[in-house]
XYZ file of C-alpha atoms in Angstrom:
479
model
C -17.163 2.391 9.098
C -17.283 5.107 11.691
C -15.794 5.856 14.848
C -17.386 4.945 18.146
C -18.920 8.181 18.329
C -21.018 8.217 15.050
C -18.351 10.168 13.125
C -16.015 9.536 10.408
C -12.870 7.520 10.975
C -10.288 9.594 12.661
C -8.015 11.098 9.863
C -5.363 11.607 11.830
C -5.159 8.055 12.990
C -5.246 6.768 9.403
C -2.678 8.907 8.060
C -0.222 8.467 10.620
C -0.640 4.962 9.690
C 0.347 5.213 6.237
C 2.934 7.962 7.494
C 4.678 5.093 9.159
C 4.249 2.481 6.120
C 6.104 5.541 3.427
C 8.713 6.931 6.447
C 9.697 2.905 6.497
C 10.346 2.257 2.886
C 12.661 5.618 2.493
C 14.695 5.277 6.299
C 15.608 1.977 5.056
C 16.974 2.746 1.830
C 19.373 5.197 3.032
C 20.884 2.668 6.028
C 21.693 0.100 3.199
C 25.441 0.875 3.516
C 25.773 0.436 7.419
C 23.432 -2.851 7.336
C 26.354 -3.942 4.625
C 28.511 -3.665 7.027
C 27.344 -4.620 9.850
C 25.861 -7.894 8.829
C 27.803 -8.706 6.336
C 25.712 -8.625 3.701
C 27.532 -10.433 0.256
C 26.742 -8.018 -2.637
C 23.848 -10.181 -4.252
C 21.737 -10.583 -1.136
C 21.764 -6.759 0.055
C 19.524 -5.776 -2.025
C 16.767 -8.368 -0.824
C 16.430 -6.292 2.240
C 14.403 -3.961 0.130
C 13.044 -6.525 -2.428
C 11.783 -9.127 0.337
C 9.408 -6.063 1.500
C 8.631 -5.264 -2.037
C 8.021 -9.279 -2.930
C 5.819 -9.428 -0.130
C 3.887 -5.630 -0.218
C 3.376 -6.009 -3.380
C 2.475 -10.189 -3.883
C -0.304 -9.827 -0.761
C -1.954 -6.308 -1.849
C -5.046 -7.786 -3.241
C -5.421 -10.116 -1.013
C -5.081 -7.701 1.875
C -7.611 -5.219 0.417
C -9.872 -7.992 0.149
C -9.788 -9.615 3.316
C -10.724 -6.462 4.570
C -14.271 -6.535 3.345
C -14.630 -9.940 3.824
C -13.374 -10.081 7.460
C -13.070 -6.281 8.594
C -11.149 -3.496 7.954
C -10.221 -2.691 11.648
C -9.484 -6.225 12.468
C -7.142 -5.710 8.978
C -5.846 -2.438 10.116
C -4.740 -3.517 13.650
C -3.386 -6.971 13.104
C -1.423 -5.334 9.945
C 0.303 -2.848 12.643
C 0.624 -5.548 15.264
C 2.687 -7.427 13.052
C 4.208 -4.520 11.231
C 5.457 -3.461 14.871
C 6.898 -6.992 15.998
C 8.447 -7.039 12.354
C 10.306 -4.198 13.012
C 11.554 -5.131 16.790
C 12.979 -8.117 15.153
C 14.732 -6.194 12.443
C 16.767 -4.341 14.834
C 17.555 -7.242 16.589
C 18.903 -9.176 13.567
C 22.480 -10.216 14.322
C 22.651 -12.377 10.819
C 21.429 -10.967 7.245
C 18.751 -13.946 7.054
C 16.799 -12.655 9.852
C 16.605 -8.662 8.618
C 15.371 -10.039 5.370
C 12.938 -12.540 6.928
C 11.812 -9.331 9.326
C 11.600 -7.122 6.173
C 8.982 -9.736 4.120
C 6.970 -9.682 7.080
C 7.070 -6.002 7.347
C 5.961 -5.897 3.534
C 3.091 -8.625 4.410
C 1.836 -6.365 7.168
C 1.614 -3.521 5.349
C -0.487 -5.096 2.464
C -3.244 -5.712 5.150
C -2.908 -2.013 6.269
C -2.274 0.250 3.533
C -5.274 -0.725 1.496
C -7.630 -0.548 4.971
C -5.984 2.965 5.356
C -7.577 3.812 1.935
C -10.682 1.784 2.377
C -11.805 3.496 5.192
C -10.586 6.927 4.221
C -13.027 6.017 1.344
C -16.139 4.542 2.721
C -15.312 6.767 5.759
C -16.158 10.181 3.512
C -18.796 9.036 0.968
C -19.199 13.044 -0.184
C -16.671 13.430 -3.745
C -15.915 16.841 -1.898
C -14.946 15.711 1.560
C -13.562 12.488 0.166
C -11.452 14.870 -2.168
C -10.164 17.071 0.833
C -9.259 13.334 2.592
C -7.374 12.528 0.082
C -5.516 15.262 0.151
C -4.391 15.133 3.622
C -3.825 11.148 3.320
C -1.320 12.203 -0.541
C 0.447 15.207 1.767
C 1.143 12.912 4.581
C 2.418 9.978 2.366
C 4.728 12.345 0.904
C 5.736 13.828 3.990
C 6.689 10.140 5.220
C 9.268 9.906 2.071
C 10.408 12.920 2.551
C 10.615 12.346 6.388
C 12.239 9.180 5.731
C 15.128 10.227 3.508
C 16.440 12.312 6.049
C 15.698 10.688 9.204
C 17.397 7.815 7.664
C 20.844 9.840 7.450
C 20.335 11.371 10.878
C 19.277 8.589 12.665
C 21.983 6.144 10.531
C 24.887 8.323 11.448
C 24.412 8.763 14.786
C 22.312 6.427 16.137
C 23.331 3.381 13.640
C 21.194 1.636 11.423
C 18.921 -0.287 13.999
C 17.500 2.772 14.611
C 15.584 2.752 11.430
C 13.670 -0.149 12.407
C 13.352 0.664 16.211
C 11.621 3.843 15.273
C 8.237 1.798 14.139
C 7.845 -0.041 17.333
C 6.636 3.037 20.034
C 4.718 4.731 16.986
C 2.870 1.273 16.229
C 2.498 0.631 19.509
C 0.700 4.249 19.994
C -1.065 3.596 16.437
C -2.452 0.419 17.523
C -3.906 1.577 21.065
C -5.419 4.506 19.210
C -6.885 2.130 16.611
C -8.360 0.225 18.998
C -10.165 3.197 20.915
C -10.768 4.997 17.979
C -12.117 3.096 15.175
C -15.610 1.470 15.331
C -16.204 -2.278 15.433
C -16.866 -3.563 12.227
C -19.809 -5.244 10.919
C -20.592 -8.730 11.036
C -22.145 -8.029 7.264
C -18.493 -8.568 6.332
C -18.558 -11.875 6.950
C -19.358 -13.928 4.077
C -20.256 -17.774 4.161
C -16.935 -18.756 1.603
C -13.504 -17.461 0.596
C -12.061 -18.170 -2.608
C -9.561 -19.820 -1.610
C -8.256 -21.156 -5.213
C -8.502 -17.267 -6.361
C -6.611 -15.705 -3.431
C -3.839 -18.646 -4.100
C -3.353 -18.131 -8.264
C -3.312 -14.127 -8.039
C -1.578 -13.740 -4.791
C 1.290 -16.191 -6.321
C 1.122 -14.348 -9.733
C 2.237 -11.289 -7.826
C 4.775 -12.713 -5.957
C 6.051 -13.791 -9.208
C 5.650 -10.747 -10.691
C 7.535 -8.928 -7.386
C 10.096 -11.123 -7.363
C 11.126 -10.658 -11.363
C 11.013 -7.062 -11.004
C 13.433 -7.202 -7.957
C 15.942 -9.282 -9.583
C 15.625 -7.345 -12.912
C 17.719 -4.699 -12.656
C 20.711 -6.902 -11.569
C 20.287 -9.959 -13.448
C 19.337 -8.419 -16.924
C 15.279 -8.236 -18.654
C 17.024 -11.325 -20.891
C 17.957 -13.876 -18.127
C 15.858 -16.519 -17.285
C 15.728 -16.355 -13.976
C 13.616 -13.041 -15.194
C 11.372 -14.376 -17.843
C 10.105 -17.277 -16.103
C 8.373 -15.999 -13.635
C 7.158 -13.120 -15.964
C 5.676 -16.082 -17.819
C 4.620 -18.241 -14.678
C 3.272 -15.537 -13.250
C 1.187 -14.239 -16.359
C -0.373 -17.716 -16.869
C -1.384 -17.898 -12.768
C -3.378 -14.465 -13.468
C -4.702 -15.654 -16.846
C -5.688 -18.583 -14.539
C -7.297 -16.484 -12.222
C -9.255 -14.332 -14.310
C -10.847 -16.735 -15.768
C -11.886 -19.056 -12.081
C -13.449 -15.143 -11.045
C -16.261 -15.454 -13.687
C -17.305 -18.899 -12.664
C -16.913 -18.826 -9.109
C -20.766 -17.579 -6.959
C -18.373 -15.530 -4.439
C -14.992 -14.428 -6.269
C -11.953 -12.579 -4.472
C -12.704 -10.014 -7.254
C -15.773 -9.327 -8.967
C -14.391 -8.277 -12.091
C -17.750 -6.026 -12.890
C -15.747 -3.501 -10.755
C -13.758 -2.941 -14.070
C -16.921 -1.877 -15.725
C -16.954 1.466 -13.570
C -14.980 3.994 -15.676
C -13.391 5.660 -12.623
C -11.744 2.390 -11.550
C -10.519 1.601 -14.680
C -9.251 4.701 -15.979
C -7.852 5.289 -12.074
C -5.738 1.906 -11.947
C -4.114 2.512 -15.548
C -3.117 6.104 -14.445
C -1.800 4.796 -11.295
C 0.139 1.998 -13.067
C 1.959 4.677 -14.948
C 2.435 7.527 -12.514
C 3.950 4.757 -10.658
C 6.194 4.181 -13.113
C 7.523 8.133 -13.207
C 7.530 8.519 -9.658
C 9.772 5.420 -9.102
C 12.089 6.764 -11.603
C 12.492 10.524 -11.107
C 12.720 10.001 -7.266
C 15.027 6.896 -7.481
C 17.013 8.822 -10.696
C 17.293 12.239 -8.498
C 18.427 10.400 -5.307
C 21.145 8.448 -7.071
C 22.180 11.821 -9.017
C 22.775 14.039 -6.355
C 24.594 11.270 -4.599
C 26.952 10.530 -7.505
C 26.978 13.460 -9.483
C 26.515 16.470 -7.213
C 28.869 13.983 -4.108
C 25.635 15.084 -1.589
C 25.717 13.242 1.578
C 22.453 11.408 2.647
C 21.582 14.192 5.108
C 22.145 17.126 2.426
C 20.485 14.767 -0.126
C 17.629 14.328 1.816
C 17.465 17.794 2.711
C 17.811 18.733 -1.360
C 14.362 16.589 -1.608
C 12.388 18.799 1.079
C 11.899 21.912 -1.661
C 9.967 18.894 -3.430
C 8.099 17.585 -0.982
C 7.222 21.086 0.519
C 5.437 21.557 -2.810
C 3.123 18.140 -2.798
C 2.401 19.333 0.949
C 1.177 22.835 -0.087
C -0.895 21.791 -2.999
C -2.240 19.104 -1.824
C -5.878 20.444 -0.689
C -5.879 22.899 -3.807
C -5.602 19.919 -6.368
C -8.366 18.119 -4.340
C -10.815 21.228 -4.725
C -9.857 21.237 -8.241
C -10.480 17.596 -8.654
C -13.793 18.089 -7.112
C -14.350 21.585 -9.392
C -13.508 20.473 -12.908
C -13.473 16.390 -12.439
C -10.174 13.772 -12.178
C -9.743 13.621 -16.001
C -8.435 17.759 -16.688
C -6.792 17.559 -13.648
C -4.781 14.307 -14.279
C -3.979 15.508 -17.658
C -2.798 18.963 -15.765
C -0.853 16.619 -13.819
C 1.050 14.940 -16.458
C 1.752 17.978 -17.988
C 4.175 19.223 -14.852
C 5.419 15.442 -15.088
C 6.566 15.754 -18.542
C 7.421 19.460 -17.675
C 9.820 18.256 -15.019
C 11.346 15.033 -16.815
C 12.386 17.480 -19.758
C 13.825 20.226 -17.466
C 15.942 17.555 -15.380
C 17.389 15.962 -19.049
C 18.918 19.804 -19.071
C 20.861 18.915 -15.910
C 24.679 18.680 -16.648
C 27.130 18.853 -13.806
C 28.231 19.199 -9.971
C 26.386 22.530 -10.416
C 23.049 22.038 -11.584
C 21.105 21.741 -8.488
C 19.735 25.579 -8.568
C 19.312 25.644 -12.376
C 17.573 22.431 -13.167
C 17.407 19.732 -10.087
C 15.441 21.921 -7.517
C 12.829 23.661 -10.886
C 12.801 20.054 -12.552
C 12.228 18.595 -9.125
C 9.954 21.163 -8.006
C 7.578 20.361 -11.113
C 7.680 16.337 -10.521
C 6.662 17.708 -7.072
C 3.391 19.170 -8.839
C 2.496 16.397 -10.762
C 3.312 13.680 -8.251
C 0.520 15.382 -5.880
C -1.820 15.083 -8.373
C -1.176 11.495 -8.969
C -0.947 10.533 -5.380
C -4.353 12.581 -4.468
C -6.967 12.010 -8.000
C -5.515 8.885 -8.918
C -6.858 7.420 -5.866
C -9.997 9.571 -5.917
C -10.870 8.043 -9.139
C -10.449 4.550 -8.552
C -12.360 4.000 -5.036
C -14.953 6.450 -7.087
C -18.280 4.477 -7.769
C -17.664 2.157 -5.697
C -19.864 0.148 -3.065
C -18.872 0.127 0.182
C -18.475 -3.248 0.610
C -16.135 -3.390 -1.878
C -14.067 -0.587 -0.857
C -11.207 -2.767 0.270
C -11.253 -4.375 -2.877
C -11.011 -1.633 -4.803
C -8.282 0.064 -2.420
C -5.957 -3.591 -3.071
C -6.341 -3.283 -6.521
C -4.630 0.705 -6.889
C -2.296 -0.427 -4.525
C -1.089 -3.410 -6.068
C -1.127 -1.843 -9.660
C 0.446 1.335 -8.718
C 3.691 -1.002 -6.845
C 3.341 -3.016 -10.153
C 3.952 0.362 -12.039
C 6.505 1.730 -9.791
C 8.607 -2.097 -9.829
C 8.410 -2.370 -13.944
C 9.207 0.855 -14.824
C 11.857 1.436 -12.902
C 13.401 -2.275 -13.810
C 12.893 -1.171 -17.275
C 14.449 2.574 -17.091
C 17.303 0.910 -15.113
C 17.785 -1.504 -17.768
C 17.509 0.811 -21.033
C 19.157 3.968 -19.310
C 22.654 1.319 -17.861
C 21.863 2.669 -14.511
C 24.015 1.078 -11.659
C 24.389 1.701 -7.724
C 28.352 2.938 -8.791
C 29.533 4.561 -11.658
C 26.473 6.101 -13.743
C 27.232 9.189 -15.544
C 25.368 12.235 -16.565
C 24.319 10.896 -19.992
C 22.670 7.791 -18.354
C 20.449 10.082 -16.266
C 19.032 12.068 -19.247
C 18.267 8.600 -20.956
C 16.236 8.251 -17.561
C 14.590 11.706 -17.653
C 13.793 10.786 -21.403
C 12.266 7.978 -20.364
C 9.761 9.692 -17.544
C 8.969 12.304 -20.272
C 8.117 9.711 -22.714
C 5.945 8.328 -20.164
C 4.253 11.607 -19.221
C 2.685 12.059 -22.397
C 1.287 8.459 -22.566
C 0.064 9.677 -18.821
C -2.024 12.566 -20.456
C -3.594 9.939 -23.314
C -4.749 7.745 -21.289
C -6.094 10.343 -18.642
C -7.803 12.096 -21.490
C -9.119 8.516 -22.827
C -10.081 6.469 -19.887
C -10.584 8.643 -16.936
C -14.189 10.449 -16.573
C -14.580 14.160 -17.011
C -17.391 15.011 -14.803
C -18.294 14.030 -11.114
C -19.798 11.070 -10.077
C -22.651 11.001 -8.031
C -21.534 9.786 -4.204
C -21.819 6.163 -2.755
C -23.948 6.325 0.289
C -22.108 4.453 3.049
C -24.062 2.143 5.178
C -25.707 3.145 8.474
C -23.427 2.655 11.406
C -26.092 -0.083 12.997
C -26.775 -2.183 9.583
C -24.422 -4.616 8.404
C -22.891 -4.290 5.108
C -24.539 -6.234 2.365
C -23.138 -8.967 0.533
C -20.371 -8.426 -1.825
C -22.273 -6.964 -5.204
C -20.945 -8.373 -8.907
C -23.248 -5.061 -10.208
C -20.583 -2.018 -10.635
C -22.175 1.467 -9.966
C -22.425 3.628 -12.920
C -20.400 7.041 -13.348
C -21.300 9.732 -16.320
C -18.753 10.702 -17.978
């Protein structure tokens, strides 16, 4: 994929993209309260207006990623903002809580068709390890940027604007996003086209992580025991057992599980999966601590994140050259290493006045090892990998890593008797534990699974040929 000029995809475009998607997920979050309000909400459906965009983001990943090889990533990538856009006119519009929530799945469908294009074309876009490494590490500062963004923007634009404002912001940037998409991005091949759709594959693992979504939502609030938890743990577990086993006798599966034999993929998705998991639960842990602990405001807590997300900004290129210099697996290991370095510092933190001595260090060092998560983790695992099956490869570290980030977090919630009132200081170091514990499992498998050297690069497809068909043969790394 190239733009209509013979170039790579335009950077800029892409990122401001996924910009959009991350600024969405944190503005939201931080205008629960005044949507309460507002609407109305009762206390057991507010929290659906951030698990119906999680059920859906996370349930559709695959299938998005996919559907972007088999039908085009641009057609993908602009429908997804098209939709994304109207979703988000409609949110602010919402006069009853049924509507926001119904705007806020479609929001979460939307973006599973245009985060994993975002990453697919990034990908195919820069088929050099070094120039892909440097994209990465614009498209990992920008994402971070967008949280950051998002946490205060949300305050600002909550508490004097009111909370409709968080959803009105998306529709003039789509709109823009979507013209420029248009202009910018190259037609895509008609080699994407392919003669069948598994249709029966795309049903059993699109369900199974809906099921999965939709457990890890209701987790922390109904309890790991309840039933209305384990069944569709269970249901959904059997519907990808299910699935797994159609993909090896289907001629044209949604996923040709060969991709699994390329080390980079592998060892990529597993690191993802549990960097997820510490991400989810230092930023979610740090946000509710300075909230109930330190008594921050949302503007003054999101402006107690920005030393953090100033750090993933600056070292964001420098961890891609070193990723290209020394390999993904040192660098990942590196990577846990200020992750467990930063969970240990922040289970130090004891009082209204820690934020100097241990919440802006410990945070700081999360910073570190967040950027290298965000930026190798999804080097490695669109590393090896045919072009044609970019998109496929893009939906699966998507919908792993959202998997991570949803089960650890349920789980850390659960163990550490974290609630939205009322948690104490000893509750947040069972958390911290918790991410530290994780850390080091982050290094063993990063040492274990991921390669050490550089793979050789995938050569993208000349701008007039059409992609060929979807290959079951992975490409081979060295380790």
């Amino acid at each position: 994929m190239s733009s209509p000029n013979g170039g790579r995809p335009p950077l800029a475009l892409l990122c401001s993209a996924q910009f959009m998607l991350t600024l969405d997920f944190a503005i939201v979050n931080v205008a629960l309260p005044a949507m309460h309000r507002d609407l109305g909400f009762t206390s057991g459906s507010l929290p659906w207006v951030i698990g119906a965009y999680a059920l859906f983001f996370g349930g559709f990943l695959l299938l998005g990623g996919r559907a972007g090889d088999l039908f085009g990533r641009k057609r993908m990538f602009v429908a997804g903002l098209i939709v994304f856009t109207l979703a988000s006119l409609v949110g602010g519009l919402a006069t009853v809580p049924i509507v926001l929530i119904l705007a806020r799945a479609l929001q979460g469908l939307s973006a599973a068709a245009v985060s994993p294009a975002v990453l697919a074309l990034i990908a195919a876009g820069y088929p050099q390890p070094a120039e892909r490494a440097k994209a990465m590490g614009v498209f990992g500062a920008v994402a971070s940027a967008g949280f950051a963004g998002g946490v205060l923007a949300g305050g600002i634009l909550t508490e004097t604007l009111g909370w409709r404002s968080v959803m009105y912001v998306n529709v003039p940037v789509g709109i823009l996003l979507v013209v420029s998409a248009l202009r910018k991005l190259a037609p895509d091949h008609q080699g994407h086209q392919v003669r069948r759709v598994d249709v029966p594959g795309a049903l059993l693992v699109t369900s199974a992580f809906c099921l999965f979504s939709y457990a890890l939502t209701i987790a922390a609030d109904k309890g790991w025991g309840a039933g209305s938890v384990i069944w569709p743990m269970v249901a959904g577990a059997v519907l990808l057992i299910a699935f797994l086993i159609l993909e090896t006798r289907v001629k044209e599966p949604l996923v040709a599980l060969s991709i699994f034999k390329i080390r980079s993929v592998t060892g990529g998705n597993a690191v993802a999966f549990l960097s997820g998991g510490v991400m989810s639960i230092s930023t979610f842990c740090l946000t509710l601590y300075m909230q109930q602990i330190l008594h921050y405001s949302s503007i003054k807590t999101g402006l107690a994140f920005f030393p953090q997300a100033f750090v993933v900004v600056l070292a964001s290129l420098p961890v891609a050259k070193a990723t290209m210099k020394y390999g993904p697996r040192p660098v990942l290991v590196g990577g846990a290493l200020f992750l467990l370095a930063g969970s240990l510092w922040l289970t130090q933190a004891s009082g209204p006045d820690s934020y100097l001595s241990h919440v802006l260090p410990g945070g700081v060092l999360l910073g570190l090892g967040v950027t290298v998560m965000m930026i190798t983790t999804a080097f490695a695992a669109t590393t090896g990998v045919p072009p044609q099956q970019m998109g496929l490869a893009s939906g699966l570290y998507n919908s792993l890593r959202q998997l991570g980030v949803g089960l650890c977090l349920s789980v850390a919630v659960a163990i550490a008797g974290l609630g939205a009132l009322g948690s104490g200081v000893d509750n947040f170091k069972t958390a911290f534990s918790l991410s530290a514990g994780l850390s080091i499992v982050i290094a063993i498998v990063s040492a274990v699974l991921v390669p050490g050297r550089k793979p050789a690069p995938v050569a993208a497809p000349a701008s007039s040929a059409p992609a060929a068909a979807p290959s079951r043969e992975p490409v081979a790394v060295t380790d």
